[in-house]
XYZ file of C-alpha atoms in Angstrom:
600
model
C -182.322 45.819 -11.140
C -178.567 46.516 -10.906
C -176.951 46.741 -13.944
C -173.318 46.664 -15.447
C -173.075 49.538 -18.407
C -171.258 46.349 -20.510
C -175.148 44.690 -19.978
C -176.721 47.373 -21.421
C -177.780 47.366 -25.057
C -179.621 50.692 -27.283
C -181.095 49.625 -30.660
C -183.398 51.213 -33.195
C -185.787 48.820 -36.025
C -185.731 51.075 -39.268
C -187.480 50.260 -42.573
C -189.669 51.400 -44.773
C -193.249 52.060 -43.864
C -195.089 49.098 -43.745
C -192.097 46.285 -43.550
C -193.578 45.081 -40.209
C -191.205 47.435 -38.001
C -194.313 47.557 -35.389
C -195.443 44.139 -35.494
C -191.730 43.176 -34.919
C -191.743 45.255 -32.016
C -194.969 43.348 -30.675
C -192.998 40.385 -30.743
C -189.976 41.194 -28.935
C -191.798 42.889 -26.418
C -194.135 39.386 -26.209
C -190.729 37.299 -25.910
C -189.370 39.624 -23.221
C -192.475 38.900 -21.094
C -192.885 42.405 -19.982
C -196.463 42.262 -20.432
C -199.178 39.908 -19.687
C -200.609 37.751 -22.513
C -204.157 39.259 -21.586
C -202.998 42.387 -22.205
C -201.145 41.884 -25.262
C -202.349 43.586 -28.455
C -201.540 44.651 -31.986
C -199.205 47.359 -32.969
C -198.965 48.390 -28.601
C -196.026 50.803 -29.377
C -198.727 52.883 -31.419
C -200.940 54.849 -29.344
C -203.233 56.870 -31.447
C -206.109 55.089 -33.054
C -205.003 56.957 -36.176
C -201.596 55.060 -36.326
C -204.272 51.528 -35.459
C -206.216 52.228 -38.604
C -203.937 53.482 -41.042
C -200.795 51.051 -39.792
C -198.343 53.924 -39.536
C -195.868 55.033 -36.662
C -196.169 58.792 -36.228
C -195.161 59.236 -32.315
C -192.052 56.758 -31.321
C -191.848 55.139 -28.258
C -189.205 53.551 -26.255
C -189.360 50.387 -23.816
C -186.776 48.340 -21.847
C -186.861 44.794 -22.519
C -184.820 42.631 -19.951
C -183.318 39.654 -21.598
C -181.267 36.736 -19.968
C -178.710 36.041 -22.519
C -177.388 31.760 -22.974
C -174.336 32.958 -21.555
C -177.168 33.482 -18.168
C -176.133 37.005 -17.488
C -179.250 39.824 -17.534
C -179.021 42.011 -20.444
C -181.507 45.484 -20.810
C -182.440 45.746 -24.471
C -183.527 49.606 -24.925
C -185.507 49.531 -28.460
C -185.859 52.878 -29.257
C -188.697 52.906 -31.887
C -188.647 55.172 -34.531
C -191.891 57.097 -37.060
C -191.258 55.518 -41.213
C -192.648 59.219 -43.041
C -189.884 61.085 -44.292
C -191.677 63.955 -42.738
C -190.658 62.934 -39.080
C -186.841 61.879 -40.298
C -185.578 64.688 -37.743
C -186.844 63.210 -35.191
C -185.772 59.696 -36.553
C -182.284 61.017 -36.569
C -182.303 62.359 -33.097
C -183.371 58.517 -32.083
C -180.584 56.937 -34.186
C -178.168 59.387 -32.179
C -178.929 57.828 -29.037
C -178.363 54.013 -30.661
C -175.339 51.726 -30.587
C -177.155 49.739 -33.409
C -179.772 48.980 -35.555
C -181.858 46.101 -37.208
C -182.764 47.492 -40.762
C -186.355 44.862 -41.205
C -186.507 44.117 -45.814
C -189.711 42.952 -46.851
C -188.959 39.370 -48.156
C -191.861 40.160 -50.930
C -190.692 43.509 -51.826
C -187.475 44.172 -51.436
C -185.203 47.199 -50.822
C -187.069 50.358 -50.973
C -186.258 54.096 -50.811
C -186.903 54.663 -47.224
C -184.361 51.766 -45.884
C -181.884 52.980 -48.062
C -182.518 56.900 -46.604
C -182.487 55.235 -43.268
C -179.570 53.056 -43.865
C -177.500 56.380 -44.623
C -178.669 58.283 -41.526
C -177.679 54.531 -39.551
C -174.438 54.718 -41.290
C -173.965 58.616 -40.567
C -174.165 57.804 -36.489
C -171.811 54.876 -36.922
C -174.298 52.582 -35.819
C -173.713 48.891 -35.940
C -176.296 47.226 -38.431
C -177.775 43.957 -38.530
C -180.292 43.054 -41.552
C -183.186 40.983 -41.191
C -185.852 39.516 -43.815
C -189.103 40.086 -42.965
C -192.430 38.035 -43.764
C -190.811 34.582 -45.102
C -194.005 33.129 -44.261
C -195.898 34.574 -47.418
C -196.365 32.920 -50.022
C -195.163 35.398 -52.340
C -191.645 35.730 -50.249
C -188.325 35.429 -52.329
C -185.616 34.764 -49.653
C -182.565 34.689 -52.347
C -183.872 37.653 -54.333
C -183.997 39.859 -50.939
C -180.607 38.710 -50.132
C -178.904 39.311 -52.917
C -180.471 42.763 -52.531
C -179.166 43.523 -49.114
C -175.892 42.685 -50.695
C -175.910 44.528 -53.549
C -177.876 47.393 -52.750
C -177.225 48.223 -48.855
C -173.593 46.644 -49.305
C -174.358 44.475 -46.050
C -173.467 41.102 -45.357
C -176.365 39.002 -46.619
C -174.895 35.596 -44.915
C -175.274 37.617 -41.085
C -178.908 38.542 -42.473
C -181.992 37.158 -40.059
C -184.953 35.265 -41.418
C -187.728 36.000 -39.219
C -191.430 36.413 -39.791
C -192.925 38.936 -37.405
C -196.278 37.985 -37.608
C -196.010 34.499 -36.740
C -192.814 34.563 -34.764
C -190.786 32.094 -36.666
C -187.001 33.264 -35.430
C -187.791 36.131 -33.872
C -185.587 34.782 -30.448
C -182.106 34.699 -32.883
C -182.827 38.731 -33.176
C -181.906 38.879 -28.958
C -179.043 36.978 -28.948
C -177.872 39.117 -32.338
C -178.455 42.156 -30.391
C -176.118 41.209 -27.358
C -173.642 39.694 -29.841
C -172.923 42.031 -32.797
C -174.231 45.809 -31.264
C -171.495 46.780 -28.824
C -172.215 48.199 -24.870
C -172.375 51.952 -24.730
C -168.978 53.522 -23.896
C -168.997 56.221 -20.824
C -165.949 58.318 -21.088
C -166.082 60.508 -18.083
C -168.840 60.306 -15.173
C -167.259 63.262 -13.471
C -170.054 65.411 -15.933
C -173.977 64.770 -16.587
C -174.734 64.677 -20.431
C -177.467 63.302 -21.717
C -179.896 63.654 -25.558
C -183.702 64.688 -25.503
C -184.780 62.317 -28.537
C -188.465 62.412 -27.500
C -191.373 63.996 -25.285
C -194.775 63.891 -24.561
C -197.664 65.215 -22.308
C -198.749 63.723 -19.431
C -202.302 66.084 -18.183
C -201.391 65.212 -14.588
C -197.517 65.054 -14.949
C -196.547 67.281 -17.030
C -194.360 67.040 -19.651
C -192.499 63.731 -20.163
C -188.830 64.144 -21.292
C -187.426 60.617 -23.496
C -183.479 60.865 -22.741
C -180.505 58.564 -23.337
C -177.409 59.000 -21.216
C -173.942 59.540 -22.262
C -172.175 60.493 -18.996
C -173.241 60.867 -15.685
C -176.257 59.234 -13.428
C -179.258 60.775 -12.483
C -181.949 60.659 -9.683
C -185.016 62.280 -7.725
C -183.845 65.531 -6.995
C -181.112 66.342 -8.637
C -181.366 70.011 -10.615
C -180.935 70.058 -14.186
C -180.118 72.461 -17.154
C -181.733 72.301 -20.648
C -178.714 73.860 -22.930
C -180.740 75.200 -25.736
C -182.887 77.732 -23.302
C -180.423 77.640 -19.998
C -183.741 76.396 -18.368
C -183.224 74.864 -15.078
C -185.371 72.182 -12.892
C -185.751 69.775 -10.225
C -186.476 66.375 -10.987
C -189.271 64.829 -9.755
C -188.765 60.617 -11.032
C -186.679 58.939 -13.026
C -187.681 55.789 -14.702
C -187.819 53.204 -17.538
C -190.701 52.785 -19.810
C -191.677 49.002 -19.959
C -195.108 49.888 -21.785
C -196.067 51.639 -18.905
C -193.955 53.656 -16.783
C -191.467 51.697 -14.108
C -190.172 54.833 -11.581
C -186.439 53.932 -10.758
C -184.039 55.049 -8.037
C -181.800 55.711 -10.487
C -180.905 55.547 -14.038
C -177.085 55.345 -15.237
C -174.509 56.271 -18.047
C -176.045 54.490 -21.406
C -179.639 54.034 -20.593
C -182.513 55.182 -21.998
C -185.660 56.360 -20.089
C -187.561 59.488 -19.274
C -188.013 62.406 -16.477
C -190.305 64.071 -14.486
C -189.240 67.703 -13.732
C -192.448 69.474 -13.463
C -191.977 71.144 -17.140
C -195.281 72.391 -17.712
C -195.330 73.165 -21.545
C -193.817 70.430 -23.770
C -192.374 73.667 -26.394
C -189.813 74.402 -23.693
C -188.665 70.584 -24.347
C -186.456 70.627 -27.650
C -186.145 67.456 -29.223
C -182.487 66.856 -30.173
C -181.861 69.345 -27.176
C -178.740 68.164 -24.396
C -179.506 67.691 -20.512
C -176.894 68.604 -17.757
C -176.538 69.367 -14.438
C -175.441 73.211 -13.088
C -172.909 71.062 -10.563
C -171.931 68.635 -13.227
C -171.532 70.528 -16.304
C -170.549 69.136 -19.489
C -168.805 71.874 -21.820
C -170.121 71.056 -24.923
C -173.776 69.613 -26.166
C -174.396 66.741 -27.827
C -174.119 67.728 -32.108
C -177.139 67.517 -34.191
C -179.111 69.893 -32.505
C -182.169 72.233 -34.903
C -185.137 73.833 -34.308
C -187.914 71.745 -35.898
C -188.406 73.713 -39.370
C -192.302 73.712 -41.126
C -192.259 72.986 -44.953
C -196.215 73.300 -45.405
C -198.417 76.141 -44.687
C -202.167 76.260 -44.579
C -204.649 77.898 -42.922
C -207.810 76.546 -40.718
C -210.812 77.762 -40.149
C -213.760 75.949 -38.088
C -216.973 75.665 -40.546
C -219.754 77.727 -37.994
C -217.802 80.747 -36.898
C -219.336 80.220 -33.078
C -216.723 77.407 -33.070
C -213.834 79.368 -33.247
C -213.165 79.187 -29.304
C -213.313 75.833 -29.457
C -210.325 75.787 -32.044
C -208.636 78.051 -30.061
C -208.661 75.450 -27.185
C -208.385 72.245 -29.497
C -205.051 73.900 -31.113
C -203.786 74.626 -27.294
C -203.969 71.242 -26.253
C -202.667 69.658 -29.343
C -199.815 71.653 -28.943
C -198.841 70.382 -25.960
C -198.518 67.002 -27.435
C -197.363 68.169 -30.565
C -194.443 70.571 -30.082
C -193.694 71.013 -33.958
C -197.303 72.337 -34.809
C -196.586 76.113 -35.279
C -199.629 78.373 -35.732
C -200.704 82.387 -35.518
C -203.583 83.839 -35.976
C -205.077 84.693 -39.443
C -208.891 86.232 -40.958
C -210.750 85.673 -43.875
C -213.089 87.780 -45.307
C -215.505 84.640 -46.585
C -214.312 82.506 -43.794
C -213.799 84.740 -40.908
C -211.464 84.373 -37.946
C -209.082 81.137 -38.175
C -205.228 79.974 -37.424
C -202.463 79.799 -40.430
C -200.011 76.513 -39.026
C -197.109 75.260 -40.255
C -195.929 71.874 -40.818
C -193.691 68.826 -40.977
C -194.915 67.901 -44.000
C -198.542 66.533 -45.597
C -198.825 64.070 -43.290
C -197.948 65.733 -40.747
C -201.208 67.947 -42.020
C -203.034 65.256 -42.197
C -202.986 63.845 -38.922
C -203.398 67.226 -37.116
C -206.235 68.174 -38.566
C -207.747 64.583 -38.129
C -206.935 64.749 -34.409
C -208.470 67.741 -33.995
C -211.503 66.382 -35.476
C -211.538 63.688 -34.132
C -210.226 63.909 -30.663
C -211.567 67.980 -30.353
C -214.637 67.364 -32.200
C -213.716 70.199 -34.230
C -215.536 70.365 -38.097
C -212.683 72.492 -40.176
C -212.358 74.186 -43.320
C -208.421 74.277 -44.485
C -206.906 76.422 -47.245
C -204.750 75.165 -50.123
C -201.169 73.747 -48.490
C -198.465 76.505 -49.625
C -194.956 76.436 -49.038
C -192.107 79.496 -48.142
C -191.225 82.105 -51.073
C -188.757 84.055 -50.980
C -189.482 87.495 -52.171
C -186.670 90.401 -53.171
C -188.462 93.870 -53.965
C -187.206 96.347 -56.000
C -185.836 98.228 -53.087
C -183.521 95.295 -52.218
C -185.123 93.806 -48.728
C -186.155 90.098 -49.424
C -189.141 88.802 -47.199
C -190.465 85.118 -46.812
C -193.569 84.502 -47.056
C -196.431 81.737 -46.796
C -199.996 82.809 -47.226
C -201.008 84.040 -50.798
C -203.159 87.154 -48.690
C -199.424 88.281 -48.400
C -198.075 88.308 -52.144
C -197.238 91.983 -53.183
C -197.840 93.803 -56.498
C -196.338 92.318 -59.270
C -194.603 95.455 -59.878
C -192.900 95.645 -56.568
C -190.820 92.531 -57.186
C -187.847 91.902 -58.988
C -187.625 87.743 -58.082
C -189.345 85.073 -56.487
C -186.807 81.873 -55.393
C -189.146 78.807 -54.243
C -187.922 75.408 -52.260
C -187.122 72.500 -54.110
C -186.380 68.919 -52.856
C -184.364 66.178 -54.029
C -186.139 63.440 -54.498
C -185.279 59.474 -54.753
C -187.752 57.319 -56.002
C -187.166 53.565 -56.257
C -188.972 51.580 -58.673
C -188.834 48.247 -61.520
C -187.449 49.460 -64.599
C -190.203 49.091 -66.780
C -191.740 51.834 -65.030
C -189.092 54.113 -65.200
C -190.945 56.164 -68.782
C -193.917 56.751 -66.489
C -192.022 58.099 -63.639
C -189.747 60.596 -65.689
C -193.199 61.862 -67.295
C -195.077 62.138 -63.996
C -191.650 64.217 -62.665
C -191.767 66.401 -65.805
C -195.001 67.087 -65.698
C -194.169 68.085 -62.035
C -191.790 70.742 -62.806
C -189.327 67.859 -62.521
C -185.501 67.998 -63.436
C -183.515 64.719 -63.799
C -180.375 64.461 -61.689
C -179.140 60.663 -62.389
C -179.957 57.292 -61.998
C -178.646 53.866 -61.350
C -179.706 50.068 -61.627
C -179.246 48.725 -57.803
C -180.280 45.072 -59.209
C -180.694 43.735 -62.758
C -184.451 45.115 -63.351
C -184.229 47.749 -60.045
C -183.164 50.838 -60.450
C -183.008 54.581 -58.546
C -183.917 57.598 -60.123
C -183.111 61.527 -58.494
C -185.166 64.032 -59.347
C -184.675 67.836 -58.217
C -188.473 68.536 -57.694
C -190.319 72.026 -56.746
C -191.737 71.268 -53.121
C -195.232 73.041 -53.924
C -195.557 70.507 -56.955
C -194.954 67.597 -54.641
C -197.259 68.994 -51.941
C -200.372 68.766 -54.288
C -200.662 65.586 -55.695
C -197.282 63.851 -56.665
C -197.155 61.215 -53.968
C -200.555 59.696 -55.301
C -199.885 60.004 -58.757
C -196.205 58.357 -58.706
C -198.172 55.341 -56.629
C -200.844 55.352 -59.648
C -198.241 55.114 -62.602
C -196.020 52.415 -61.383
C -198.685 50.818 -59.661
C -197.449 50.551 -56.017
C -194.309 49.656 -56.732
C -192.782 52.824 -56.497
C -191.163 53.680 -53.540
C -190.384 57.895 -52.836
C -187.772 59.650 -50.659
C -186.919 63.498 -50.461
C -184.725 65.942 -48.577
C -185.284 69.964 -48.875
C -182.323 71.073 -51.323
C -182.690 74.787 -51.522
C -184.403 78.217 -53.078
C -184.545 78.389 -56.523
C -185.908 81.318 -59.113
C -189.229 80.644 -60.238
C -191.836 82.614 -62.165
C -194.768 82.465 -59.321
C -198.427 84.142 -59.866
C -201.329 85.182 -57.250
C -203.994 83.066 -58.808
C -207.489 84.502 -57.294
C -211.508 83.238 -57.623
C -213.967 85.776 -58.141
C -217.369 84.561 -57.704
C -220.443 86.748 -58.276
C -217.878 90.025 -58.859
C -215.664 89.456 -54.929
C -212.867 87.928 -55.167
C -212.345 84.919 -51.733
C -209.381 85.052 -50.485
C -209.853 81.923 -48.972
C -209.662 79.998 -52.248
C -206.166 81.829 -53.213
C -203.480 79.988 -54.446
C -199.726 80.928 -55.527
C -199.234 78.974 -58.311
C -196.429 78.425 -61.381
C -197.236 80.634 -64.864
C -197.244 77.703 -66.710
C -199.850 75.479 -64.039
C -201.985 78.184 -63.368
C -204.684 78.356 -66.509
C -204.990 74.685 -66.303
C -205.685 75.044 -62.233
C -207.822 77.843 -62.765
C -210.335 75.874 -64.957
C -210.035 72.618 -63.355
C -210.891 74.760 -59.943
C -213.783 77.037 -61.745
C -215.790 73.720 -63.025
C -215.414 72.123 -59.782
C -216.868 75.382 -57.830
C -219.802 75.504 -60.629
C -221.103 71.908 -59.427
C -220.786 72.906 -55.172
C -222.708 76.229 -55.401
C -226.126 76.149 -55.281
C -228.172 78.007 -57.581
C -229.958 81.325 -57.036
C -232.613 83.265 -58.948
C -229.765 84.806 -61.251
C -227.023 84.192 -62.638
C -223.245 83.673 -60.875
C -220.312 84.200 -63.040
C -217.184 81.735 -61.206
C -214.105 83.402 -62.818
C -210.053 82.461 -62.442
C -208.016 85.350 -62.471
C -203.942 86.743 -62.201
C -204.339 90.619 -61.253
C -206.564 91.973 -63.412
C -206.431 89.499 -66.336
C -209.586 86.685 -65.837
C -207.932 83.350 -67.038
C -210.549 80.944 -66.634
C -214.996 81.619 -66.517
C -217.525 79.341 -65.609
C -220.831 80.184 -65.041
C -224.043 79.150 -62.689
C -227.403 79.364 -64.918
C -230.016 81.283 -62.361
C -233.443 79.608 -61.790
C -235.695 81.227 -64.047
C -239.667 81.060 -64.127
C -241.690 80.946 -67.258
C -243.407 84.513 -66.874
C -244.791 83.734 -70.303
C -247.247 80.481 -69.643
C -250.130 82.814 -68.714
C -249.676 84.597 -72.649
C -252.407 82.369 -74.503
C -251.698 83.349 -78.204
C -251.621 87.109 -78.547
C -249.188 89.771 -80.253
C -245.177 89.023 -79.472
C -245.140 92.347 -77.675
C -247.107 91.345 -75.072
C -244.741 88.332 -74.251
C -241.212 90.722 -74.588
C -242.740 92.885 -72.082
C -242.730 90.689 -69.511
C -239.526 89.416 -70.121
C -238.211 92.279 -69.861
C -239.711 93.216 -66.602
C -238.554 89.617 -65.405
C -235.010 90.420 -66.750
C -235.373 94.063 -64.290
C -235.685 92.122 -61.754
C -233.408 89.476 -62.268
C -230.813 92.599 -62.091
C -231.841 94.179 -59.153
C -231.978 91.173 -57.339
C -228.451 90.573 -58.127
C -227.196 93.854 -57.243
C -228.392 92.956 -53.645
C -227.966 89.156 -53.675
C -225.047 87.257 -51.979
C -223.894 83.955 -53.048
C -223.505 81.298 -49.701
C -219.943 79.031 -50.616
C -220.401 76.050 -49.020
C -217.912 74.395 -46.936
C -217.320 71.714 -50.115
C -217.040 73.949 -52.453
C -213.580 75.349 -50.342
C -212.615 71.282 -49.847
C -213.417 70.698 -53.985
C -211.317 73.114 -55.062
C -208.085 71.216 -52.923
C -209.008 67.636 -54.660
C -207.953 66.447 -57.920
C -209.443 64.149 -59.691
């Protein structure tokens, strides 16, 4: 279709996870009649049966909705769809970049939560026009007033220009077009003289290749031109240019202000850098597009398959989920208990989460993983300072003069009567109260600056527990600070596993150590003597549980008789119970390793 740039339109939906941002989607994609009502289904932006089951955007998509407007000219709506988890939010600010505008969706049950406000300030940061729009009016439990007043008082947006839709159902949905074309302006194109274009997005295609998301700012672009990636000077020939209407629509061109994709015959998707500018070598634009970072891992752990004869399989799982996941980092790594395995880095938890249920899932790949860690940096006494993520790698005490760890800062939004349980679930955390605020009359905000490793074990579940749901949680990384940090090691049966090594605060670590020792004590199985499970820092054993041995009555056959007789063969039983466990080994079972990462 030919198109004017003025008829062009680039929008985002951002909420927080679980407002009905993909079911809203659904329905402008079912009003813009792209696709067939046979093949119409549920949540279609979301690919991956793990986003189906668990209702969560992890990889954003893009599609071109044509739209003729009441004034009868043909508009092209680009909704570029964005992931909710603060762990993606890089990737959530590379897709605001290439916006004019953005609905911001409010639950009209729940109000204003931590994420919309987080998103609201990276909308606000791109100068992106914002329309709001109540969500879910058709529950029962929906308070239309109470959410406006909230969008007033604590996004500071006009509630009178705010939308009353329900997703689900549809009611209003076709006021949210005719909002689009009227309030988010046309994308400007200063100069076409030059090619520039954003990378906000990619994925692999196994017979294509590697599928570059772009929007353009200057320029247009076709089926053979050459192009230059700016962050790696790499240069290629394009192959198609197109729009994504659910599937793929191959164009003979795409102009200044739209959003689509190209083909160039990029074989690996890490040489694609999200937030990474396109040009041309015969078009050159001086400058790239601002924003641009390498995507930075927060958690560490390491994987290891359960039967060592799987560990080609890894190998090859981990290859092929790299290609569609370029912000997976991972190296090799050994164990002595667990043998050969990969340490990876990432995004954050559930960022964790989903790889390794991919890979078990899509790889058919049964894993072991090692306690999450996060980066410490280390200064030795000789001055050099060295990060470091695995607990295998902590030096002697003695060699170290300080250890700085990362903190976040976190926002956590929540009803006020909650607000005793919070600050005692942050304290307990390591916590540190910054400020907080009322937003409405019984609302309020509370910062926290938090210790990343706290939050990585179990904060997000216990702040959910304590103000039962209602607590909504928000974080950015804010730093290294000094901490006092200890190698806390497992010895079972006299060897310490290194596999079950954790770097841990002073003050946390006795408590971990026994929680972790009584846990072990009900995986192992028994043997014919006795297994001592201990907790230890260096040399000094913190915590001891132990595994009673199976032990036959050697006495039964003693039918009355002198004592003697009976302390004789105990003692030759006891013999034996030693030399056997001078040569024994003790098997750790793969939920023993998995125990020791729950809580209760």
């Amino acid at each position: 279709m030919k198109l004017n740039i003025k008829n062009i339109r680039n929008f985002s939906i951002i909420a927080h996870i679980d407002h009905g941002k993909s079911t809203l989607s659904d329905r402008l994609i079912q009003l813009s009649g792209i696709i067939s009502e046979r093949d119409m289904k549920d949540q279609i932006l979301d690919s991956m049966d793990i986003e189906r089951e668990r209702g969560i955007t992890i990889k954003s998509q893009t599609v071109s909705l044509p739209y003729k407007g009441e004034d009868g000219k043909l508009y092209l709506l680009n909704l570029i769809d964005t992931p909710g988890h603060v762990d993606f939010s890089y990737e959530v600010s590379r897709a605001l970049a290439s916006c004019e505008g953005a609905l911001i969706l409010v639950d009209a049950s729940q109000g204003v939560e931590a994420q919309t406000l987080a998103n609201l300030y990276l909308a606000m940061e791109h100068e992106l026009e914002i329309i709001p729009v109540i969500n879910k009016i058709d529950l029962p439990s929906a308070q239309i007033d109470w959410a406006k007043d909230q969008i007033e008082e604590d996004l500071g947006l006009d509630s009178d220009e705010a939308l009353a839709v329900s997703a689900k159902t549809g009611i209003g949905v076709d006021k949210i077009f005719e909002a689009i074309i009227r309030k988010i302006p046309p994308p400007v194109c200063k100069d076409n003289s030059v090619f520039k274009g954003l990378i906000f997005d990619s994925h692999y295609d196994a017979f294509r290749g590697t599928i570059v998301h772009f929007r353009i700012f200057n320029g247009s672009i076709k089926k053979g031109d050459k192009i230059l990636l700016m962050s790696n000077n790499a240069k290629y020939k394009v192959e198609e240019v197109g729009l994504f209407q659910i599937v793929r629509q191959p164009q003979n061109e795409l102009i200044a202000g739209q959003v689509g994709y190209f083909i160039a015959g990029i074989k690996n998707i890490s040489d694609v850098k999200i937030g990474d500018t396109v040009t041309m070598p015969d078009k050159l634009c001086e400058k790239s597009l601002g924003g641009f970072r390498e995507p930075t891992p927060v958690v560490f752990s390491s994987m290891y398959p359960v039967a060592s004869d799987d560990y080609e399989e890894l190998t090859a799982a981990l290859e092929k989920l790299k290609l569609n996941d370029a912000s997976l980092i991972y190296e090799k790594d050994s164990s002595t208990a667990l043998g050969f395995g990969y340490r990876c880095g990432f995004l954050g938890l559930l960022h964790l989460e989903v790889v390794q249920e991919r890979l078990e899932r899509e790889y058919d790949v049964s894993l072991i993983l090692t306690s999450p860690s996060v980066m410490y940096e280390i200064t030795y006494t000789d001055g050099t300072i060295k990060i470091i993520d695995n607990p295998v790698q902590y030096p002697d005490p003695g060699e170290i003069t300080r250890v700085r760890e990362p903190f976040i800062k976190a926002s956590i939004i929540v009803p006020d009567k909650y607000m005793g349980n919070v600050m005692q679930v942050c304290h307990e955390f390591r916590g540190v109260s910054e400020n907080y605020q009322y937003l409405t009359s019984n609302r309020m905000e509370m910062k926290f600056i938090l210790p990343l490793a706290e939050v990585v074990y179990e904060f997000y579940d216990r702040l959910k527990s304590v103000t039962q749901g209602y607590g909504s949680f928000d974080y950015e990384i804010a730093g290294y600070q000094e901490t006092d940090l200890v190698k806390l090691d497992f010895i079972i049966n006299g060897e310490r596993v290194d596999a079950l090594s954790q770097l841990i605060h002073r003050d946390k670590a006795e408590a971990r150590a026994r929680t972790a020792c009584k846990k072990l004590r009900e995986e192992i199985p028994r043997q014919q003597f006795k297994i001592p499970i201990q907790g230890a820092i260096g040399g000094k054993i913190i915590s001891r549980e132990t595994i009673s041995a199976f032990r036959k009555d050697v006495t039964a056959k003693c039918y009355g008789g002198d004592i003697s007789r009976k302390r004789k063969l105990l003692e030759k039983q006891k013999k034996g119970k030693k030399r056997m466990k001078m040569v024994g080994s003790v098997e750790i079972p793969q939920s023993a390793f998995l125990s020791v990462l729950k809580t209760d």
